[in-house]
C-alpha cells in the first residue's frame, strides 16, 4: 500500500513533484559545481606552490628585501657597455649592442648560504635545499652612435618592455633563472618537474656551466638540447628540458642552473634566496617552524599554508570568488530549495486535509500518515538529487571544457613594501610571474556524497515538517472541513 | 451495541462555548437501522463523530460494546475505528489519486492484511456493490453514485460491526439516492450491521426501523 500510494501520489501530482524536484536539483547542482571548483582551486594553489618550491616542501626560508639604506640598496639594472661591445654600422649612425646581466629577481633578497647548514641542523628537518632565484636581463639592439663615442652607461626602463630611442631600436628580454643544488632532488623546485628531453641536473654538474630549460620556454625561444644560451655573459650548455609534473601548472622558472655557478655568474658568492625544507612528518611542521624561526632570526619562515594565502592573481581571485560568492550563492539557493520543498509539502498537507482526515477516520495511525508524507518528500528529494547530480556533472564538465587558465602572482605585502619598483615582501615574486595554472574541477566521491546527502536531508526535512503537520490534524476537524 | 449516558459535547470558540449535544441518553441495539434527522446545526454530525470514535464527549459516557470510547486514548480509538466502524460520507471522501480498488484497499492497510488477500477482499467488496468492472478507474472517472458505492465498499471491506453514514445521499439525485439506499438496506439486512444514517431526507428516514430527531443538542424519538 505504501509504495502504491506513494507512486500514485507523485504521478498524480506531477506539477508539485516537478517543482520541488527541480528546485532541489538546481541547488544540488550548484553546490556540486561550487564544491568541485573549490577543490580545483585548492589543487591549483597547491600546484602553483609546488612548482615554486617543489613537491614535498613543507616550509620555506626566505628573507624580506631590506629597504635601501645608506646608498646600499639592491642595485638597479644597469648595463655597462664598453666600445668593444658594440659593432658600429658601416655608415656610423648606429651601434649594435648585445649584453646580458644576471641579477637577483625583483623583490627577492639574498642571504648567506651558511643558513642552509643552520636549517639542516634544526630538529625535525628531514631535508633542506637552497636555491638562488635570479633574473637574466638581456639587451639586444642598436643605438644611435653615442655622442663623442665615449663609454656610456645606459639605464634601462622596466625589463621586458621593448623600446626605442630616436634613431635606434633595442630589445630587452628577461628570463627567470633559478640556481639549484644539482645533487638535491628530494626537495626544491626540481622535485616538481620531469625531464622532457636530454637530462636533469645531477651532482656531477656542480661547477659546470650547464642549464636545464623549461620545455615551453625552450620551444618559444627556439632552443634545444645541445644549444647554448647566454646568461649573465656566460655561455651555458642546454643539457635538458623539463616540464611540470603537474598537468595543471607550468614550471616556476625558465631555466635551472647549478647553484654554485649561479652564485658565481651573478656575483652573489655564498648567497641564496630561498631554502626549501622538508619536515620529518606533517605533524612536526609547527614545531619545526618555531625552531627555524628561533635559529634564523633574520629570515622569514613560511609554511605552505602561509604561502597559499599569498597566492593571488587570477587564481587568488578565483579562490576568493569560490570561497565567498560561490559558498554564499550555494547556501542561499540550497536554503531556497529546502524552503520551497517545505512550503510545498505543507501546502500539500493542507490541501489534503480531507484526505488525511478520511484515512484517520478509517483507522490509519498518525505514524502511518506521517511516514507516507515523509516518504513522498524523500522521493521528491531523491528525484531532485538524481537530476541535480546529472546537472552538476554537466556543469562540472562545462567548467573542465573551458578549463580557464589562471595566472598566479604573490600579493605584494603592503605593510612590508620593498623599495619602489620592486615587488615587495614576498621572495618569489619573480618566479610567480611565470606560473600559470589550469583550473580543473575534479569530480570526487565527496561531491557525489554531498549531492545525495543534501537530497536526502532536504527530503527528510520537508517530510518531517509536512508529516508533523499531518499528524496534528484531528480526524473530526478534518472531516468537518468537508461540509 | 451503543450505550450513551448523559453525553454532552461543547465546542469552545474564542471565549464563546457552543453546546452541540446536551445530556443525551441513548441505546442502540446491535443490528438496528437508525435514521437521525433534524435541523442544520442540531448536533447530528457531532453525535455521529462520538459514535464513530472520532472524538470524545465533553462529559458523559459513550460505550461501544465493551469499550468505553469516552475514556480510550487516541491510538486505541484509531484501532476501534480500523476494526469495528465503517464510515460513509456525504462527499464520498475517496483518495483522488488512487483507483477504486486501491481506495477500498486503504481500509485494510491498518489491519495489516497481506497484499494478496487485501486485493482479493477489495475486489470482492467492489463486486458486492456492483462495481467490479470499474476497479481500475480513479474517482474522477466515476459518477457520484459510483463514487459512493466505492466508499461503501471501502467501509464494508473490513466487515465492521457498525456502519455510520453522514448524509450519504446528500450529493446524489433522487434515482441514485434510491439505488444507494437499496444497497445500504440490502447490506444491512444481509450482514446484520448496526447502521446509523444521518439525513435531511424524509424519504431516506422512512426506510429506517427507528427515527431520532436532534434539535439544539437534544434527542427525541419519532414515530
Ligand atoms: N469544531 C467545532 N467548533 C465549534 N463549533 C462546532 C464545531 N463542530 C460543531 N460545532 C457547532 O456545534 C453545533 C452542532 O454542529 P453539527 O455539525 O453537529 O450539526 P449538524 O446537525 O450536523 O448540522 P448539519 O445538518 O448542517 O450538518 C453547531 O452549532 C456547530 O456550529
Ligand atoms: Mg452535519
XYZ file of C-alpha atoms and ligand atoms in Angstrom:
738
model
C 0.000 0.000 0.000
C 2.797 2.389 0.983
C 4.518 2.180 -2.372
C 1.302 2.124 -4.404
C 0.045 5.231 -2.640
C 3.464 6.880 -2.958
C 3.660 6.186 -6.674
C 0.103 7.302 -7.353
C 0.563 10.458 -5.349
C 3.799 11.510 -7.073
C 2.461 10.623 -10.517
C -0.930 12.177 -9.812
C 0.556 15.451 -8.624
C 3.268 15.815 -11.232
C 3.490 19.571 -11.138
C 4.246 19.725 -7.428
C 6.675 16.834 -7.725
C 8.413 18.556 -10.637
C 8.693 21.934 -8.905
C 10.083 20.523 -5.664
C 12.482 18.215 -7.503
C 13.620 20.979 -9.873
C 14.359 23.376 -7.017
C 16.290 20.665 -5.262
C 18.133 19.703 -8.464
C 19.228 23.270 -9.129
C 20.528 23.734 -5.610
C 22.338 20.425 -5.537
C 23.929 21.024 -8.941
C 25.152 24.412 -7.783
C 26.584 23.015 -4.562
C 28.336 20.286 -6.550
C 29.860 22.744 -9.012
C 30.997 25.150 -6.310
C 32.447 22.274 -4.322
C 34.267 20.837 -7.338
C 35.620 24.217 -8.405
C 36.834 24.999 -4.918
C 38.584 21.634 -4.794
C 40.111 22.561 -8.153
C 41.215 25.937 -6.864
C 42.776 24.330 -3.803
C 44.628 21.872 -6.009
C 45.694 24.690 -8.303
C 47.080 26.603 -5.356
C 48.975 23.540 -4.232
C 50.264 23.048 -7.780
C 51.325 26.666 -8.019
C 53.252 26.397 -4.785
C 54.771 23.066 -5.721
C 56.107 24.440 -8.956
C 57.922 27.099 -6.998
C 59.139 25.125 -4.051
C 58.912 21.567 -5.202
C 56.879 18.606 -4.126
C 57.229 17.673 -0.501
C 58.333 21.070 0.654
C 56.742 21.810 3.989
C 58.427 25.060 4.866
C 60.430 27.738 3.131
C 63.013 30.130 4.460
C 63.454 33.441 2.720
C 64.368 36.987 3.542
C 62.339 40.108 3.014
C 64.186 42.692 0.997
C 65.638 45.372 3.153
C 64.813 48.932 2.321
C 67.764 50.583 0.696
C 69.700 52.152 3.494
C 72.635 54.497 3.073
C 73.046 54.008 -0.632
C 73.478 50.349 -0.080
C 70.260 49.016 -1.629
C 69.853 46.447 -4.316
C 71.485 47.600 -7.495
C 69.314 48.862 -10.280
C 69.557 47.088 -13.560
C 72.440 48.771 -15.179
C 74.298 47.650 -18.240
C 77.846 48.638 -18.734
C 78.793 48.856 -22.359
C 82.281 49.464 -23.490
C 83.230 50.431 -27.029
C 84.376 46.929 -27.717
C 80.899 45.524 -27.014
C 79.339 47.237 -29.979
C 79.742 46.961 -33.669
C 79.218 50.300 -35.308
C 77.236 50.184 -38.521
C 79.020 50.914 -41.713
C 77.543 54.325 -42.057
C 78.490 55.100 -38.499
C 74.985 56.128 -37.449
C 74.093 53.229 -35.163
C 75.910 50.879 -32.849
C 74.784 47.310 -32.403
C 74.914 46.153 -28.817
C 74.276 42.862 -27.132
C 74.714 42.146 -23.464
C 73.106 40.296 -20.623
C 73.180 40.502 -16.881
C 72.116 38.110 -14.164
C 70.634 39.828 -11.105
C 68.545 38.812 -8.140
C 64.906 38.556 -9.076
C 62.930 41.671 -8.336
C 61.676 41.672 -4.793
C 63.940 38.897 -3.698
C 66.688 39.287 -1.274
C 69.615 37.029 -0.680
C 71.220 35.781 2.461
C 74.246 33.758 3.431
C 74.364 30.172 2.256
C 75.550 29.038 5.691
C 71.905 29.457 6.692
C 71.259 26.173 4.902
C 73.504 24.308 7.340
C 71.770 26.008 10.248
C 68.392 24.949 8.857
C 69.549 21.370 8.336
C 70.697 21.154 11.917
C 67.242 22.016 13.272
C 65.398 19.125 14.909
C 62.740 17.503 12.742
C 64.171 18.733 9.443
C 64.368 15.789 7.047
C 65.923 17.610 4.125
C 66.678 21.132 3.034
C 67.999 22.631 -0.147
C 68.846 26.155 -1.123
C 68.026 27.998 -4.304
C 69.024 31.336 -5.712
C 66.388 32.959 -7.856
C 67.696 35.314 -10.451
C 66.556 37.220 -13.456
C 68.613 37.350 -16.584
C 68.003 40.543 -18.462
C 69.321 40.543 -21.997
C 69.713 43.636 -24.057
C 69.919 43.330 -27.763
C 69.650 46.131 -30.268
C 71.127 49.141 -31.877
C 71.644 52.616 -30.606
C 72.323 55.796 -32.423
C 76.034 56.492 -32.476
C 76.920 57.587 -28.989
C 77.801 61.204 -28.862
C 81.501 61.569 -28.559
C 81.878 57.834 -28.874
C 82.743 57.662 -25.203
C 81.849 54.745 -22.971
C 78.311 55.224 -21.747
C 76.047 53.749 -19.201
C 72.590 53.034 -20.427
C 69.947 52.887 -17.740
C 67.028 50.938 -18.935
C 63.342 51.187 -18.346
C 61.500 48.269 -16.917
C 62.836 44.979 -18.191
C 60.622 43.099 -20.532
C 59.439 46.100 -22.464
C 60.791 46.695 -25.874
C 61.572 50.264 -26.536
C 63.449 52.569 -28.734
C 65.438 55.692 -28.825
C 65.176 58.092 -31.650
C 67.233 56.562 -34.369
C 67.787 53.257 -32.566
C 65.859 50.102 -31.617
C 66.510 47.542 -28.982
C 65.014 44.585 -27.376
C 65.104 43.728 -23.699
C 64.139 40.244 -22.658
C 64.117 38.784 -19.238
C 64.439 35.155 -18.287
C 63.884 33.756 -14.843
C 66.788 31.634 -13.718
C 66.962 29.512 -10.622
C 70.211 28.294 -9.177
C 69.581 24.914 -7.608
C 71.659 22.362 -5.785
C 72.133 19.834 -8.598
C 72.511 16.987 -6.131
C 69.271 17.600 -4.263
C 66.208 16.093 -5.843
C 64.129 15.347 -2.741
C 63.143 18.929 -2.073
C 63.338 22.088 -4.084
C 61.891 23.209 -7.371
C 63.367 20.339 -9.407
C 61.288 17.812 -7.481
C 58.191 19.203 -9.202
C 59.459 18.774 -12.763
C 60.068 15.888 -15.083
C 62.599 15.664 -17.888
C 61.120 16.118 -21.359
C 64.336 15.895 -23.345
C 68.009 15.369 -22.502
C 68.608 15.038 -18.770
C 68.145 16.861 -15.479
C 70.861 18.212 -13.277
C 72.914 15.848 -11.156
C 75.757 16.027 -8.686
C 78.396 15.981 -11.462
C 77.083 19.269 -12.790
C 78.382 21.183 -9.797
C 80.608 23.927 -11.127
C 79.615 23.282 -14.748
C 78.030 25.910 -16.967
C 75.033 23.767 -17.844
C 71.345 24.677 -17.854
C 68.054 22.856 -17.886
C 65.270 24.802 -19.559
C 61.543 24.811 -19.141
C 60.292 22.969 -22.234
C 57.796 25.690 -23.169
C 60.433 28.379 -22.778
C 62.873 26.375 -24.908
C 60.269 25.991 -27.628
C 59.333 29.664 -27.679
C 62.997 30.682 -27.758
C 63.859 28.109 -30.397
C 66.344 26.362 -28.146
C 67.031 22.641 -27.942
C 69.322 20.291 -26.035
C 72.917 20.893 -27.192
C 72.399 24.611 -27.875
C 73.957 27.256 -25.732
C 72.378 30.224 -24.023
C 73.889 33.367 -22.667
C 73.103 34.039 -19.044
C 74.863 36.930 -17.402
C 77.541 36.916 -20.047
C 78.382 33.248 -19.618
C 77.599 30.612 -22.200
C 75.603 27.738 -20.738
C 75.087 24.445 -22.474
C 71.479 23.299 -22.548
C 71.555 19.707 -21.290
C 67.853 19.090 -20.887
C 64.318 20.422 -20.946
C 61.756 19.851 -18.256
C 58.026 20.295 -17.685
C 55.943 20.473 -14.551
C 54.867 17.080 -13.176
C 51.504 18.620 -12.503
C 49.403 18.805 -15.643
C 47.785 21.864 -14.175
C 50.782 24.077 -13.683
C 53.772 25.396 -15.537
C 57.270 25.302 -14.090
C 58.314 28.132 -11.851
C 61.412 29.155 -13.699
C 62.539 29.408 -17.314
C 65.966 27.982 -16.588
C 67.683 25.994 -13.860
C 71.453 26.091 -13.391
C 73.778 24.715 -10.695
C 73.686 26.862 -7.589
C 77.430 27.483 -7.353
C 77.585 28.612 -10.972
C 74.580 30.880 -10.414
C 76.288 32.450 -7.427
C 79.487 32.989 -9.349
C 77.970 34.446 -12.516
C 75.620 36.762 -10.637
C 78.386 37.850 -8.320
C 76.422 36.632 -5.330
C 79.054 34.243 -3.983
C 77.878 32.368 -0.935
C 74.361 33.795 -1.241
C 70.996 32.087 -1.583
C 67.474 33.461 -1.797
C 65.278 30.584 -0.619
C 65.617 27.386 1.338
C 63.076 24.610 0.886
C 62.678 22.497 3.996
C 61.002 19.135 4.373
C 59.845 18.174 7.851
C 60.133 14.596 9.081
C 56.389 14.415 9.437
C 53.420 16.660 8.773
C 52.648 16.822 12.476
C 56.059 18.359 13.144
C 55.655 21.299 10.775
C 54.512 23.608 13.555
C 57.407 22.853 15.871
C 59.954 22.884 13.031
C 58.685 26.310 12.037
C 59.145 27.603 15.571
C 62.636 26.097 15.836
C 63.663 27.503 12.451
C 62.437 30.939 13.421
C 64.493 30.767 16.599
C 67.595 29.575 14.730
C 67.208 32.061 11.875
C 66.086 35.339 13.409
C 66.732 37.395 10.275
C 64.853 35.179 7.856
C 61.183 34.590 7.246
C 59.922 31.063 7.746
C 56.671 30.183 5.995
C 54.627 27.019 5.870
C 52.821 26.029 2.690
C 49.650 27.265 4.339
C 51.162 30.695 4.935
C 52.215 30.773 1.314
C 48.845 29.683 -0.021
C 47.452 32.876 1.444
C 49.935 34.892 -0.608
C 48.950 33.322 -3.883
C 46.984 35.932 -5.733
C 46.466 36.982 -9.273
C 43.517 35.425 -11.068
C 43.985 32.244 -9.056
C 43.704 34.225 -5.851
C 40.630 35.968 -7.224
C 39.101 32.631 -8.161
C 39.837 31.307 -4.729
C 38.175 34.283 -3.094
C 35.259 34.144 -5.502
C 34.654 30.488 -4.802
C 35.012 30.776 -1.077
C 32.846 33.866 -0.730
C 30.393 34.304 -3.575
C 30.210 30.629 -4.542
C 29.681 29.490 -0.998
C 27.031 32.076 -0.227
C 25.277 31.568 -3.509
C 25.045 27.837 -2.996
C 23.937 28.219 0.616
C 21.277 30.716 -0.461
C 19.997 28.558 -3.313
C 20.061 25.493 -1.090
C 18.089 27.296 1.618
C 15.605 28.470 -1.012
C 15.227 24.942 -2.373
C 14.688 23.499 1.090
C 12.174 26.236 1.814
C 10.322 25.543 -1.434
C 10.235 21.840 -0.628
C 8.952 22.519 2.894
C 6.348 25.074 1.821
C 5.062 22.850 -0.963
C 4.853 19.912 1.398
C 2.947 21.951 3.989
C 0.694 23.331 1.292
C 0.143 19.794 0.037
C -0.795 18.576 3.504
C -3.215 21.473 3.931
C -4.788 20.771 0.575
C -5.128 17.115 1.539
C -6.706 17.799 4.941
C -9.825 15.896 3.958
C -7.797 13.033 2.512
C -5.759 12.549 5.664
C -8.825 13.106 7.857
C -10.605 10.339 5.959
C -7.643 7.995 6.317
C -7.531 8.697 10.049
C -11.279 8.088 10.242
C -10.840 4.640 8.719
C -8.122 3.821 11.213
C -4.772 4.949 9.804
C -2.397 5.857 12.603
C -0.537 9.159 12.810
C 2.699 7.270 12.312
C 1.435 5.702 9.145
C 0.332 9.039 7.675
C 3.500 10.863 8.760
C 5.519 8.089 7.157
C 3.538 8.427 3.935
C 4.107 12.185 3.729
C 7.790 11.821 4.642
C 8.184 9.081 2.033
C 6.713 11.333 -0.647
C 9.062 14.197 0.250
C 12.046 11.907 0.449
C 11.384 10.526 -3.023
C 10.882 14.059 -4.359
C 14.199 14.984 -2.782
C 15.895 11.943 -4.284
C 14.442 12.667 -7.720
C 15.791 16.199 -7.345
C 19.081 14.765 -6.166
C 19.365 12.493 -9.192
C 18.517 15.342 -11.562
C 20.897 17.604 -9.642
C 23.652 15.032 -9.924
C 23.237 14.932 -13.714
C 23.010 18.726 -13.892
C 26.032 19.058 -11.618
C 28.106 16.676 -13.724
C 27.177 18.679 -16.824
C 28.150 21.912 -15.064
C 31.462 20.456 -13.933
C 32.103 19.143 -17.443
C 31.481 22.650 -18.798
C 33.984 24.118 -16.326
C 36.517 21.487 -17.327
C 35.837 22.053 -21.045
C 36.500 25.755 -20.631
C 39.442 24.973 -18.326
C 40.227 28.575 -17.503
C 43.922 29.339 -17.141
C 44.694 31.283 -14.045
C 47.853 33.264 -13.537
C 49.294 33.386 -10.088
C 51.280 36.130 -8.563
C 52.044 36.624 -4.958
C 50.362 39.531 -3.303
C 52.899 42.205 -2.528
C 52.649 42.584 1.181
C 51.543 46.156 1.532
C 52.864 46.508 5.031
C 56.330 45.315 4.160
C 56.765 47.049 0.872
C 60.198 46.884 -0.557
C 61.925 49.667 -2.391
C 59.870 51.381 -5.020
C 59.901 49.470 -8.236
C 60.477 46.195 -6.519
C 57.856 43.662 -5.819
C 57.876 43.878 -2.073
C 57.727 41.425 0.745
C 57.481 38.105 -0.961
C 60.626 36.395 -2.053
C 59.186 34.608 -5.008
C 57.552 37.374 -6.966
C 59.935 36.922 -9.812
C 59.170 33.250 -10.173
C 55.476 33.662 -9.546
C 55.073 35.857 -12.548
C 55.720 32.899 -14.773
C 53.452 30.429 -13.050
C 50.220 29.581 -14.772
C 47.676 27.112 -13.541
C 44.826 25.474 -15.447
C 41.734 25.251 -13.290
C 40.003 21.903 -13.331
C 37.004 20.897 -11.261
C 37.504 17.285 -10.206
C 34.503 15.063 -9.505
C 35.260 13.475 -6.189
C 33.352 10.952 -4.121
C 32.803 13.811 -1.682
C 30.950 15.793 -4.331
C 28.649 12.882 -5.117
C 28.107 12.060 -1.442
C 27.353 15.715 -0.811
C 24.684 15.770 -3.526
C 22.997 12.603 -2.332
C 23.262 13.657 1.303
C 21.674 17.025 0.615
C 18.864 15.411 -1.367
C 18.092 13.052 1.499
C 18.400 15.844 4.040
C 16.099 18.186 2.110
C 13.554 15.432 1.550
C 13.566 14.318 5.154
C 13.365 17.882 6.434
C 10.341 18.709 4.268
C 8.824 15.304 5.016
C 9.295 15.636 8.756
C 7.677 19.056 8.831
C 4.858 18.031 6.473
C 4.298 14.784 8.354
C 4.206 16.624 11.638
C 1.544 18.966 10.236
C -0.464 15.991 9.025
C -0.252 14.299 12.424
C -1.715 17.422 14.072
C -4.933 17.073 12.059
C -7.763 15.859 14.242
C -9.926 13.464 12.273
C -13.185 15.100 13.372
C -11.919 18.530 12.310
C -10.603 17.154 9.068
C -13.999 15.723 8.213
C -15.842 18.851 9.256
C -13.958 20.836 6.627
C -15.732 18.633 4.096
C -19.095 20.218 4.962
C -24.343 -2.136 20.690
C -24.112 1.539 21.779
C -24.846 2.962 25.169
C -24.753 6.741 25.699
C -25.159 8.088 29.236
C -25.551 11.799 29.971
C -23.451 12.675 26.963
C -22.688 16.350 26.409
C -20.390 17.922 23.851
C -19.454 21.572 23.893
C -17.120 23.356 21.498
C -15.078 26.310 22.628
C -14.840 29.060 20.063
C -12.799 32.004 21.361
C -14.436 32.791 24.696
C -17.801 31.501 23.417
C -18.848 27.924 24.065
C -21.296 26.129 21.777
C -23.319 23.248 23.172
C -23.629 20.763 20.295
C -25.114 17.971 22.436
C -26.723 18.308 25.860
C -27.314 15.361 28.191
C -28.043 12.715 25.592
C -29.138 9.262 26.819
C -29.477 6.629 24.150
C -29.109 2.913 23.490
C -28.766 1.454 20.030
C -29.125 -2.328 19.950
C -26.999 -4.466 17.661
C -28.376 -4.730 14.149
C -30.674 -1.731 14.301
C -31.153 0.681 11.361
C -31.410 4.154 12.843
C -32.090 7.384 10.966
C -31.095 10.693 12.573
C -32.886 13.819 11.387
C -33.064 17.379 12.473
C -32.402 20.979 11.517
C -28.979 22.124 10.493
C -26.696 22.755 13.471
C -28.811 20.412 15.580
C -25.861 18.194 16.508
C -26.269 15.247 14.097
C -22.708 15.149 12.852
C -21.418 15.660 16.388
C -23.381 12.622 17.550
C -22.069 10.560 14.639
C -18.462 11.539 15.464
C -18.905 10.355 19.047
C -20.423 7.082 17.814
C -17.586 6.761 15.326
C -14.805 7.141 17.922
C -13.547 10.237 16.111
C -13.957 12.395 19.157
C -14.681 12.135 22.890
C -17.629 13.729 24.685
C -17.031 16.699 26.984
C -18.864 14.773 29.684
C -20.817 11.526 29.950
C -20.013 8.070 28.656
C -20.115 6.531 25.177
C -19.721 2.755 25.082
C -19.408 0.570 22.006
C -19.927 -2.989 23.169
C -17.394 -3.387 25.943
C -15.177 -0.416 25.006
C -15.645 2.935 26.696
C -14.986 5.326 23.809
C -15.019 8.326 26.136
C -12.001 7.014 28.043
C -9.757 5.427 25.418
C -6.574 7.201 24.289
C -6.280 8.425 20.675
C -4.294 5.453 19.422
C -6.833 2.940 20.811
C -9.700 4.933 19.291
C -7.867 4.559 15.988
C -7.804 0.785 16.464
C -11.540 0.733 17.187
C -12.199 2.731 14.014
C -9.956 0.472 11.977
C -11.605 -2.732 13.198
C -15.216 -2.096 14.070
C -16.539 1.005 12.364
C -17.199 1.825 8.732
C -17.821 5.403 7.598
C -19.692 6.745 4.594
C -19.582 10.495 3.974
C -21.708 12.960 2.055
C -18.706 13.986 -0.052
C -17.576 10.358 -0.683
C -14.042 11.248 0.528
C -12.157 8.959 -1.802
C -8.407 9.443 -2.300
C -8.328 11.162 -5.719
C -5.035 9.667 -6.899
C -5.897 6.057 -6.062
C -8.013 3.717 -8.178
C -11.345 2.399 -6.916
C -9.722 -0.875 -5.921
C -6.841 0.843 -4.124
C -9.274 3.129 -2.313
C -11.066 0.068 -0.967
C -7.705 -1.448 -0.008
C -6.826 1.561 2.190
C -9.361 0.290 4.750
C -7.367 -2.935 5.168
C -3.986 -1.194 5.487
C -4.247 -0.525 9.252
C -5.277 -4.131 9.841
C -2.015 -5.433 8.370
C -3.762 -7.679 5.846
C -1.213 -9.175 3.399
C -1.231 -7.622 -0.092
C -2.724 -10.584 -1.904
C -5.605 -11.106 0.500
C -6.158 -7.358 0.576
C -6.545 -7.269 -3.172
C -8.882 -10.273 -3.178
C -11.138 -8.892 -0.463
C -11.219 -5.422 -2.037
C -12.173 -6.911 -5.405
C -14.976 -8.904 -3.757
C -16.224 -5.803 -1.922
C -16.308 -3.813 -5.169
C -18.251 -6.622 -6.830
C -20.752 -6.675 -3.969
C -21.579 -3.007 -4.654
C -21.824 -3.709 -8.375
C -18.572 -2.001 -9.433
C -16.386 -4.995 -10.351
C -15.790 -3.522 -13.807
C -14.630 -0.121 -12.522
C -11.879 -1.379 -10.222
C -9.073 0.422 -12.033
C -10.735 3.782 -12.503
C -9.769 6.778 -10.373
C -12.606 8.655 -8.608
C -12.519 11.464 -11.167
C -13.614 8.962 -13.818
C -16.628 7.783 -11.813
C -20.114 9.290 -11.324
C -21.261 10.449 -7.876
C -23.314 7.316 -7.336
C -20.390 5.121 -8.378
C -18.034 7.014 -6.072
C -20.423 6.491 -3.161
C -20.541 2.777 -3.991
C -16.747 2.672 -3.815
C -16.929 4.455 -0.449
C -19.468 1.895 0.784
C -17.209 -0.930 -0.397
C -14.331 0.713 1.482
C -16.478 0.953 4.645
C -17.584 -2.668 4.467
C -14.462 -4.488 3.241
C -13.180 -4.880 6.803
C -16.530 -6.404 7.850
C -17.277 -3.957 10.635
C -19.959 -4.202 13.310
C -21.172 -0.703 12.692
C -21.723 1.430 9.604
C -22.098 5.173 10.142
C -23.287 7.333 7.247
C -23.463 11.144 7.357
C -25.856 12.292 4.614
C -24.746 9.515 2.266
C -27.253 10.584 -0.385
C -26.961 14.335 0.108
C -24.989 14.854 -3.093
C -26.997 12.491 -5.275
C -30.069 12.778 -7.478
C -33.276 11.002 -6.483
C -32.817 7.899 -8.572
C -29.218 7.393 -7.441
C -30.316 8.113 -3.872
C -32.791 5.257 -4.031
C -30.178 2.924 -5.538
C -27.712 3.721 -2.758
C -30.403 3.293 -0.110
C -31.372 -0.051 -1.643
C -27.735 -1.063 -1.492
C -27.265 0.048 2.131
C -30.509 -1.581 3.235
C -29.560 -4.818 1.495
C -26.125 -4.885 3.113
C -27.611 -4.092 6.498
C -30.069 -6.949 6.164
C -27.515 -9.446 4.809
C -24.727 -8.709 7.255
C -26.614 -7.860 10.417
C -24.946 -4.441 10.577
C -25.778 -1.741 13.025
C -26.468 1.131 10.624
C -26.845 4.781 11.633
C -27.748 7.192 8.838
C -27.862 10.957 9.296
C -30.194 12.503 6.728
C -32.280 15.537 5.879
C -34.313 13.435 3.517
C -37.574 12.020 4.887
C -37.730 9.509 2.033
C -34.499 8.054 3.364
C -35.575 8.264 7.010
C -38.822 6.495 6.282
C -36.929 3.309 5.442
C -35.374 3.113 8.919
C -36.587 0.974 11.826
C -36.125 3.840 14.217
C -36.041 7.574 13.723
C -34.306 10.032 16.030
C -34.724 13.791 15.937
C -31.889 16.064 17.059
C -32.661 19.672 17.746
C -30.414 22.061 19.666
C -28.424 19.166 21.020
C -31.364 17.222 22.378
C -32.533 13.825 21.087
C -36.165 12.834 20.766
C -37.639 9.627 19.379
C -40.014 9.855 16.415
C -42.796 7.556 15.248
N -15.362 22.148 15.763
C -16.366 22.938 16.129
N -16.084 24.119 16.716
C -17.080 24.919 17.117
N -18.355 24.642 16.961
C -18.724 23.484 16.379
C -17.735 22.568 15.931
N -18.362 21.496 15.421
C -19.689 21.749 15.522
N -19.886 22.936 16.091
C -21.176 23.505 16.398
O -21.986 22.507 17.019
C -23.298 22.565 16.582
C -23.697 21.215 16.007
O -22.987 21.001 14.806
P -23.234 19.686 13.895
O -22.223 19.741 12.812
O -23.229 18.520 14.764
O -24.652 19.966 13.314
P -25.425 19.120 12.204
O -26.695 18.715 12.838
O -24.559 18.051 11.674
O -25.692 20.213 11.093
P -25.807 20.000 9.515
O -27.138 19.460 9.269
O -25.642 21.361 8.973
O -24.703 19.084 9.131
C -23.376 23.684 15.583
O -23.845 24.852 16.225
C -21.960 23.867 15.167
O -21.712 25.215 14.817
Mg -23.722 17.582 9.782
